[in-house]
Amino acid sequence: MSFLNKLFGNSTSQEEVNHAEHTTKDFYSAVADRRSIYAISKEAVISDERIQEIVNHAVKHTPSSFNSQSARVVVLLGEQHDKLWNITRNTLKEIVPADQFSSTEEKMTAFGNGYGTVLFFEDNSVIEYLQENFALYKDNFPVWSQQSSGMLQFVIWTSLELEGFGATLQHYNPLIDDEVKKEWNIPSSWKLIAQMPFGKPVAPANNKEFKPTEERIKFFK
């Protein structure tokens, strides 16, 4: 049984068998191997159907406060993925000084070089409903919504890594919000939280330094 099956349930797709090498890691290895990979390509690692399966399972099973299920996701592949990073490039070009834009454009090109992008949203109409009906926790619901979104981002990111993709998490919202909603007919109540470009890694992640866990954890018994 693959790691994704352990997380999300059984799947009998032949593609999962073909990619068993990527999905037999234990949970701890998967967590450690999920890194920010900036150098990515458009080469397919798994089928689009498998990507959809991963996202569907993640959205369905990631927890949310009061089981509100406020998370919303849009997956952009192919020309739609390219379009997103062209929109982002053009938006930033109007804001970033010309003499500083070259590095920004390099980033946009790098993200556009990937296979696809996952857009993460939270549905404000769900959050507002909870605030109206559970007024005692009114101030907490937006915070809990962000926490749930973070868990969903982690699950999808780690799942993509298990399948052989590399990814990063970007935040060009709210600068691109209006154009994104217009281009893909996104409901007005959906608030853009993050963008996750992904693709086949063409270079490893940079070395990562860790602070001593003793400075970050208190353990009592």
PDB file of C-alpha atoms in Angstrom:
ATOM      1  CA  MET A   1       0.000   0.000   0.000  1.00  0.00           C
ATOM      2  CA  SER A   2       1.442   3.372  -0.997  1.00  0.00           C
ATOM      3  CA  PHE A   3       1.900   6.318   1.333  1.00  0.00           C
ATOM      4  CA  LEU A   4      -0.881   8.242  -0.415  1.00  0.00           C
ATOM      5  CA  ASN A   5      -3.205   5.284   0.065  1.00  0.00           C
ATOM      6  CA  LYS A   6      -2.391   5.311   3.758  1.00  0.00           C
ATOM      7  CA  LEU A   7      -3.296   8.993   3.868  1.00  0.00           C
ATOM      8  CA  PHE A   8      -6.300   9.062   1.586  1.00  0.00           C
ATOM      9  CA  GLY A   9      -7.619   5.529   1.113  1.00  0.00           C
ATOM     10  CA  ASN A  10      -7.250   2.820  -1.499  1.00  0.00           C
ATOM     11  CA  SER A  11      -6.760   3.530  -5.177  1.00  0.00           C
ATOM     12  CA  THR A  12      -6.524   0.902  -7.888  1.00  0.00           C
ATOM     13  CA  SER A  13      -5.207   3.112 -10.666  1.00  0.00           C
ATOM     14  CA  GLN A  14      -2.429   1.564 -12.742  1.00  0.00           C
ATOM     15  CA  GLU A  15      -0.537   4.834 -12.579  1.00  0.00           C
ATOM     16  CA  GLU A  16      -0.144   4.506  -8.838  1.00  0.00           C
ATOM     17  CA  VAL A  17       1.529   1.152  -9.377  1.00  0.00           C
ATOM     18  CA  ASN A  18       3.814   2.689 -11.999  1.00  0.00           C
ATOM     19  CA  HIS A  19       4.875   5.412  -9.568  1.00  0.00           C
ATOM     20  CA  ALA A  20       5.147   3.247  -6.455  1.00  0.00           C
ATOM     21  CA  GLU A  21       8.775   4.261  -6.109  1.00  0.00           C
ATOM     22  CA  HIS A  22       7.653   7.806  -5.340  1.00  0.00           C
ATOM     23  CA  THR A  23       4.874   6.836  -2.937  1.00  0.00           C
ATOM     24  CA  THR A  24       6.393   4.299  -0.555  1.00  0.00           C
ATOM     25  CA  LYS A  25       8.135   6.764   1.738  1.00  0.00           C
ATOM     26  CA  ASP A  26       7.192   6.853   5.377  1.00  0.00           C
ATOM     27  CA  PHE A  27       5.464   9.943   6.707  1.00  0.00           C
ATOM     28  CA  TYR A  28       8.563  11.414   8.331  1.00  0.00           C
ATOM     29  CA  SER A  29      10.645  11.148   5.167  1.00  0.00           C
ATOM     30  CA  ALA A  30       7.884  12.776   3.148  1.00  0.00           C
ATOM     31  CA  VAL A  31       7.738  15.695   5.579  1.00  0.00           C
ATOM     32  CA  ALA A  32      11.512  16.153   5.475  1.00  0.00           C
ATOM     33  CA  ASP A  33      11.736  15.901   1.683  1.00  0.00           C
ATOM     34  CA  ARG A  34       9.090  18.539   1.040  1.00  0.00           C
ATOM     35  CA  ARG A  35      11.283  21.489   0.163  1.00  0.00           C
ATOM     36  CA  SER A  36      10.999  24.700  -1.852  1.00  0.00           C
ATOM     37  CA  ILE A  37      12.085  23.753  -5.373  1.00  0.00           C
ATOM     38  CA  TYR A  38      12.436  26.772  -7.664  1.00  0.00           C
ATOM     39  CA  ALA A  39      14.098  25.153 -10.687  1.00  0.00           C
ATOM     40  CA  ILE A  40      11.268  23.237 -12.353  1.00  0.00           C
ATOM     41  CA  SER A  41      10.305  22.179 -15.867  1.00  0.00           C
ATOM     42  CA  LYS A  42       7.148  21.454 -17.848  1.00  0.00           C
ATOM     43  CA  GLU A  43       7.961  17.759 -18.193  1.00  0.00           C
ATOM     44  CA  ALA A  44       5.063  15.573 -17.066  1.00  0.00           C
ATOM     45  CA  VAL A  45       5.767  13.408 -14.032  1.00  0.00           C
ATOM     46  CA  ILE A  46       2.297  11.910 -13.613  1.00  0.00           C
ATOM     47  CA  SER A  47      -0.947  12.240 -15.540  1.00  0.00           C
ATOM     48  CA  ASP A  48      -3.290  15.190 -15.133  1.00  0.00           C
ATOM     49  CA  GLU A  49      -5.876  12.725 -13.844  1.00  0.00           C
ATOM     50  CA  ARG A  50      -3.531  11.698 -11.035  1.00  0.00           C
ATOM     51  CA  ILE A  51      -2.948  15.349 -10.123  1.00  0.00           C
ATOM     52  CA  GLN A  52      -6.701  15.840  -9.918  1.00  0.00           C
ATOM     53  CA  GLU A  53      -7.035  12.732  -7.758  1.00  0.00           C
ATOM     54  CA  ILE A  54      -4.417  14.040  -5.321  1.00  0.00           C
ATOM     55  CA  VAL A  55      -6.066  17.443  -5.045  1.00  0.00           C
ATOM     56  CA  ASN A  56      -9.532  15.943  -4.653  1.00  0.00           C
ATOM     57  CA  HIS A  57      -8.410  13.713  -1.786  1.00  0.00           C
ATOM     58  CA  ALA A  58      -6.515  16.530  -0.079  1.00  0.00           C
ATOM     59  CA  VAL A  59      -9.439  18.954  -0.227  1.00  0.00           C
ATOM     60  CA  LYS A  60     -11.850  16.290   0.988  1.00  0.00           C
ATOM     61  CA  HIS A  61      -9.819  15.059   3.952  1.00  0.00           C
ATOM     62  CA  THR A  62      -7.876  18.075   5.263  1.00  0.00           C
ATOM     63  CA  PRO A  63      -9.505  19.182   8.537  1.00  0.00           C
ATOM     64  CA  SER A  64     -11.252  22.508   9.065  1.00  0.00           C
ATOM     65  CA  SER A  65     -12.790  24.201  12.099  1.00  0.00           C
ATOM     66  CA  PHE A  66     -16.426  23.213  12.710  1.00  0.00           C
ATOM     67  CA  ASN A  67     -15.971  21.012   9.620  1.00  0.00           C
ATOM     68  CA  SER A  68     -16.642  24.208   7.682  1.00  0.00           C
ATOM     69  CA  GLN A  69     -14.841  22.971   4.541  1.00  0.00           C
ATOM     70  CA  SER A  70     -14.187  26.555   3.476  1.00  0.00           C
ATOM     71  CA  ALA A  71     -11.152  25.717   1.329  1.00  0.00           C
ATOM     72  CA  ARG A  72     -11.425  26.205  -2.425  1.00  0.00           C
ATOM     73  CA  VAL A  73      -8.804  25.198  -4.986  1.00  0.00           C
ATOM     74  CA  VAL A  74      -8.181  25.960  -8.656  1.00  0.00           C
ATOM     75  CA  VAL A  75      -5.619  23.929 -10.604  1.00  0.00           C
ATOM     76  CA  LEU A  76      -4.101  25.524 -13.701  1.00  0.00           C
ATOM     77  CA  LEU A  77      -2.225  23.396 -16.235  1.00  0.00           C
ATOM     78  CA  GLY A  78      -0.749  24.027 -19.670  1.00  0.00           C
ATOM     79  CA  GLU A  79      -1.721  27.332 -21.240  1.00  0.00           C
ATOM     80  CA  GLN A  80      -3.812  28.265 -18.208  1.00  0.00           C
ATOM     81  CA  HIS A  81      -0.744  27.947 -15.984  1.00  0.00           C
ATOM     82  CA  ASP A  82       1.268  30.091 -18.415  1.00  0.00           C
ATOM     83  CA  LYS A  83      -1.504  32.668 -18.432  1.00  0.00           C
ATOM     84  CA  LEU A  84      -1.371  33.056 -14.650  1.00  0.00           C
ATOM     85  CA  TRP A  85       2.317  33.907 -14.605  1.00  0.00           C
ATOM     86  CA  ASN A  86       1.921  36.284 -17.547  1.00  0.00           C
ATOM     87  CA  ILE A  87      -0.811  38.056 -15.582  1.00  0.00           C
ATOM     88  CA  THR A  88       1.441  38.211 -12.536  1.00  0.00           C
ATOM     89  CA  ARG A  89       4.373  39.476 -14.601  1.00  0.00           C
ATOM     90  CA  ASN A  90       2.299  42.222 -16.213  1.00  0.00           C
ATOM     91  CA  THR A  91       0.790  43.247 -12.880  1.00  0.00           C
ATOM     92  CA  LEU A  92       4.172  43.532 -11.188  1.00  0.00           C
ATOM     93  CA  LYS A  93       5.656  45.395 -14.147  1.00  0.00           C
ATOM     94  CA  GLU A  94       3.300  48.270 -13.383  1.00  0.00           C
ATOM     95  CA  ILE A  95       4.479  48.394  -9.765  1.00  0.00           C
ATOM     96  CA  VAL A  96       8.147  47.418  -9.628  1.00  0.00           C
ATOM     97  CA  PRO A  97      10.642  50.106 -10.722  1.00  0.00           C
ATOM     98  CA  ALA A  98      12.068  49.407 -14.171  1.00  0.00           C
ATOM     99  CA  ASP A  99      15.645  49.165 -12.903  1.00  0.00           C
ATOM    100  CA  GLN A 100      14.599  46.457 -10.436  1.00  0.00           C
ATOM    101  CA  PHE A 101      12.251  44.476 -12.653  1.00  0.00           C
ATOM    102  CA  SER A 102      14.779  42.081 -14.195  1.00  0.00           C
ATOM    103  CA  SER A 103      15.013  39.929 -11.054  1.00  0.00           C
ATOM    104  CA  THR A 104      11.226  39.928 -10.751  1.00  0.00           C
ATOM    105  CA  GLU A 105      10.874  38.833 -14.361  1.00  0.00           C
ATOM    106  CA  GLU A 106      13.345  36.011 -13.766  1.00  0.00           C
ATOM    107  CA  LYS A 107      11.138  34.728 -10.963  1.00  0.00           C
ATOM    108  CA  MET A 108       8.030  34.893 -13.141  1.00  0.00           C
ATOM    109  CA  THR A 109       9.828  32.987 -15.885  1.00  0.00           C
ATOM    110  CA  ALA A 110      10.976  30.343 -13.405  1.00  0.00           C
ATOM    111  CA  PHE A 111       7.452  29.823 -12.092  1.00  0.00           C
ATOM    112  CA  GLY A 112       6.066  29.780 -15.625  1.00  0.00           C
ATOM    113  CA  ASN A 113       8.580  27.083 -16.554  1.00  0.00           C
ATOM    114  CA  GLY A 114       6.655  24.663 -14.352  1.00  0.00           C
ATOM    115  CA  TYR A 115       3.962  22.163 -15.246  1.00  0.00           C
ATOM    116  CA  GLY A 116       1.102  23.776 -13.346  1.00  0.00           C
ATOM    117  CA  THR A 117      -0.042  25.926 -10.458  1.00  0.00           C
ATOM    118  CA  VAL A 118      -2.406  25.252  -7.579  1.00  0.00           C
ATOM    119  CA  LEU A 119      -4.357  28.304  -6.408  1.00  0.00           C
ATOM    120  CA  PHE A 120      -5.605  28.196  -2.819  1.00  0.00           C
ATOM    121  CA  PHE A 121      -8.690  30.153  -1.783  1.00  0.00           C
ATOM    122  CA  GLU A 122     -10.909  30.456   1.276  1.00  0.00           C
ATOM    123  CA  ASP A 123     -14.632  31.062   0.796  1.00  0.00           C
ATOM    124  CA  ASN A 124     -15.488  34.137   2.855  1.00  0.00           C
ATOM    125  CA  SER A 125     -19.203  33.397   2.628  1.00  0.00           C
ATOM    126  CA  VAL A 126     -18.640  30.256   4.704  1.00  0.00           C
ATOM    127  CA  ILE A 127     -16.593  32.159   7.273  1.00  0.00           C
ATOM    128  CA  GLU A 128     -19.189  34.929   7.506  1.00  0.00           C
ATOM    129  CA  TYR A 129     -21.951  32.354   8.015  1.00  0.00           C
ATOM    130  CA  LEU A 130     -20.035  30.850  10.923  1.00  0.00           C
ATOM    131  CA  GLN A 131     -19.420  34.289  12.422  1.00  0.00           C
ATOM    132  CA  GLU A 132     -23.127  35.075  12.294  1.00  0.00           C
ATOM    133  CA  ASN A 133     -24.242  31.758  13.756  1.00  0.00           C
ATOM    134  CA  PHE A 134     -21.482  31.222  16.318  1.00  0.00           C
ATOM    135  CA  ALA A 135     -20.865  34.781  17.470  1.00  0.00           C
ATOM    136  CA  LEU A 136     -18.842  33.678  20.496  1.00  0.00           C
ATOM    137  CA  TYR A 137     -16.045  32.617  18.128  1.00  0.00           C
ATOM    138  CA  LYS A 138     -16.492  35.423  15.616  1.00  0.00           C
ATOM    139  CA  ASP A 139     -12.919  36.693  15.829  1.00  0.00           C
ATOM    140  CA  ASN A 140     -11.467  33.192  15.651  1.00  0.00           C
ATOM    141  CA  PHE A 141     -13.024  31.951  12.428  1.00  0.00           C
ATOM    142  CA  PRO A 142     -10.764  33.938  10.056  1.00  0.00           C
ATOM    143  CA  VAL A 143      -7.725  32.682  11.991  1.00  0.00           C
ATOM    144  CA  TRP A 144      -8.929  29.090  11.952  1.00  0.00           C
ATOM    145  CA  SER A 145      -9.635  29.426   8.243  1.00  0.00           C
ATOM    146  CA  GLN A 146      -6.014  30.381   7.573  1.00  0.00           C
ATOM    147  CA  GLN A 147      -4.785  27.505   9.711  1.00  0.00           C
ATOM    148  CA  SER A 148      -6.883  25.033   7.754  1.00  0.00           C
ATOM    149  CA  SER A 149      -5.645  26.485   4.472  1.00  0.00           C
ATOM    150  CA  GLY A 150      -2.073  26.041   5.667  1.00  0.00           C
ATOM    151  CA  MET A 151      -2.729  22.371   6.385  1.00  0.00           C
ATOM    152  CA  LEU A 152      -4.235  21.908   2.928  1.00  0.00           C
ATOM    153  CA  GLN A 153      -1.251  23.598   1.306  1.00  0.00           C
ATOM    154  CA  PHE A 154       1.082  21.274   3.196  1.00  0.00           C
ATOM    155  CA  VAL A 155      -0.854  18.134   2.243  1.00  0.00           C
ATOM    156  CA  ILE A 156      -0.934  19.012  -1.461  1.00  0.00           C
ATOM    157  CA  TRP A 157       2.700  20.163  -1.480  1.00  0.00           C
ATOM    158  CA  THR A 158       3.891  16.967   0.215  1.00  0.00           C
ATOM    159  CA  SER A 159       1.716  14.820  -2.046  1.00  0.00           C
ATOM    160  CA  LEU A 160       3.141  16.451  -5.175  1.00  0.00           C
ATOM    161  CA  GLU A 161       6.655  15.883  -3.837  1.00  0.00           C
ATOM    162  CA  LEU A 162       5.870  12.211  -3.276  1.00  0.00           C
ATOM    163  CA  GLU A 163       4.867  11.887  -6.924  1.00  0.00           C
ATOM    164  CA  GLY A 164       8.130  13.437  -8.122  1.00  0.00           C
ATOM    165  CA  PHE A 165       7.203  17.106  -8.505  1.00  0.00           C
ATOM    166  CA  GLY A 166       8.950  20.081  -6.950  1.00  0.00           C
ATOM    167  CA  ALA A 167       6.984  23.109  -5.778  1.00  0.00           C
ATOM    168  CA  THR A 168       7.105  26.412  -3.925  1.00  0.00           C
ATOM    169  CA  LEU A 169       4.508  28.555  -2.214  1.00  0.00           C
ATOM    170  CA  GLN A 170       4.021  32.101  -3.495  1.00  0.00           C
ATOM    171  CA  HIS A 171       1.875  35.036  -2.359  1.00  0.00           C
ATOM    172  CA  TYR A 172       1.197  37.578  -5.098  1.00  0.00           C
ATOM    173  CA  ASN A 173      -2.238  38.216  -3.685  1.00  0.00           C
ATOM    174  CA  PRO A 174      -3.899  40.651  -3.381  1.00  0.00           C
ATOM    175  CA  LEU A 175      -2.095  42.274  -6.326  1.00  0.00           C
ATOM    176  CA  ILE A 176      -3.396  39.711  -8.819  1.00  0.00           C
ATOM    177  CA  ASP A 177      -6.757  38.966  -7.204  1.00  0.00           C
ATOM    178  CA  ASP A 178      -8.973  40.952  -9.551  1.00  0.00           C
ATOM    179  CA  GLU A 179      -7.343  39.659 -12.734  1.00  0.00           C
ATOM    180  CA  VAL A 180      -7.431  36.065 -11.497  1.00  0.00           C
ATOM    181  CA  LYS A 181     -11.111  36.266 -10.605  1.00  0.00           C
ATOM    182  CA  LYS A 182     -11.928  37.849 -13.942  1.00  0.00           C
ATOM    183  CA  GLU A 183      -9.897  35.412 -16.050  1.00  0.00           C
ATOM    184  CA  TRP A 184     -11.186  32.211 -14.453  1.00  0.00           C
ATOM    185  CA  ASN A 185     -14.634  33.387 -13.368  1.00  0.00           C
ATOM    186  CA  ILE A 186     -13.891  32.915  -9.679  1.00  0.00           C
ATOM    187  CA  PRO A 187     -16.783  33.660  -7.270  1.00  0.00           C
ATOM    188  CA  SER A 188     -16.428  37.005  -5.532  1.00  0.00           C
ATOM    189  CA  SER A 189     -16.546  35.372  -2.091  1.00  0.00           C
ATOM    190  CA  TRP A 190     -13.412  33.322  -2.765  1.00  0.00           C
ATOM    191  CA  LYS A 191     -10.340  34.985  -1.242  1.00  0.00           C
ATOM    192  CA  LEU A 192      -7.001  34.100  -2.827  1.00  0.00           C
ATOM    193  CA  ILE A 193      -4.539  32.857  -0.196  1.00  0.00           C
ATOM    194  CA  ALA A 194      -1.532  31.426  -2.046  1.00  0.00           C
ATOM    195  CA  GLN A 195      -0.153  30.150  -5.343  1.00  0.00           C
ATOM    196  CA  MET A 196       1.830  26.910  -5.683  1.00  0.00           C
ATOM    197  CA  PRO A 197       3.737  26.514  -8.976  1.00  0.00           C
ATOM    198  CA  PHE A 198       5.001  22.964  -9.472  1.00  0.00           C
ATOM    199  CA  GLY A 199       6.952  20.980 -12.043  1.00  0.00           C
ATOM    200  CA  LYS A 200       9.653  18.370 -12.492  1.00  0.00           C
ATOM    201  CA  PRO A 201      12.743  19.419 -10.498  1.00  0.00           C
ATOM    202  CA  VAL A 202      15.787  20.289 -12.596  1.00  0.00           C
ATOM    203  CA  ALA A 203      17.955  21.297  -9.617  1.00  0.00           C
ATOM    204  CA  PRO A 204      17.833  20.356  -5.927  1.00  0.00           C
ATOM    205  CA  ALA A 205      16.764  22.616  -3.109  1.00  0.00           C
ATOM    206  CA  ASN A 206      19.367  24.739  -1.377  1.00  0.00           C
ATOM    207  CA  ASN A 207      20.877  23.535   1.872  1.00  0.00           C
ATOM    208  CA  LYS A 208      18.688  24.266   4.850  1.00  0.00           C
ATOM    209  CA  GLU A 209      19.933  25.210   8.302  1.00  0.00           C
ATOM    210  CA  PHE A 210      17.973  24.207  11.373  1.00  0.00           C
ATOM    211  CA  LYS A 211      17.870  25.888  14.748  1.00  0.00           C
ATOM    212  CA  PRO A 212      18.301  23.495  17.684  1.00  0.00           C
ATOM    213  CA  THR A 213      14.945  21.954  18.524  1.00  0.00           C
ATOM    214  CA  GLU A 214      15.781  22.450  22.203  1.00  0.00           C
ATOM    215  CA  GLU A 215      15.292  26.173  21.633  1.00  0.00           C
ATOM    216  CA  ARG A 216      11.888  25.663  20.060  1.00  0.00           C
ATOM    217  CA  ILE A 217      10.232  22.886  22.047  1.00  0.00           C
ATOM    218  CA  LYS A 218       9.317  22.444  25.695  1.00  0.00           C
ATOM    219  CA  PHE A 219       8.462  18.890  26.714  1.00  0.00           C
ATOM    220  CA  PHE A 220       6.902  18.068  30.086  1.00  0.00           C
ATOM    221  CA  LYS A 221       5.921  14.764  31.655  1.00  0.00           C
TER     222      LYS A 221
END
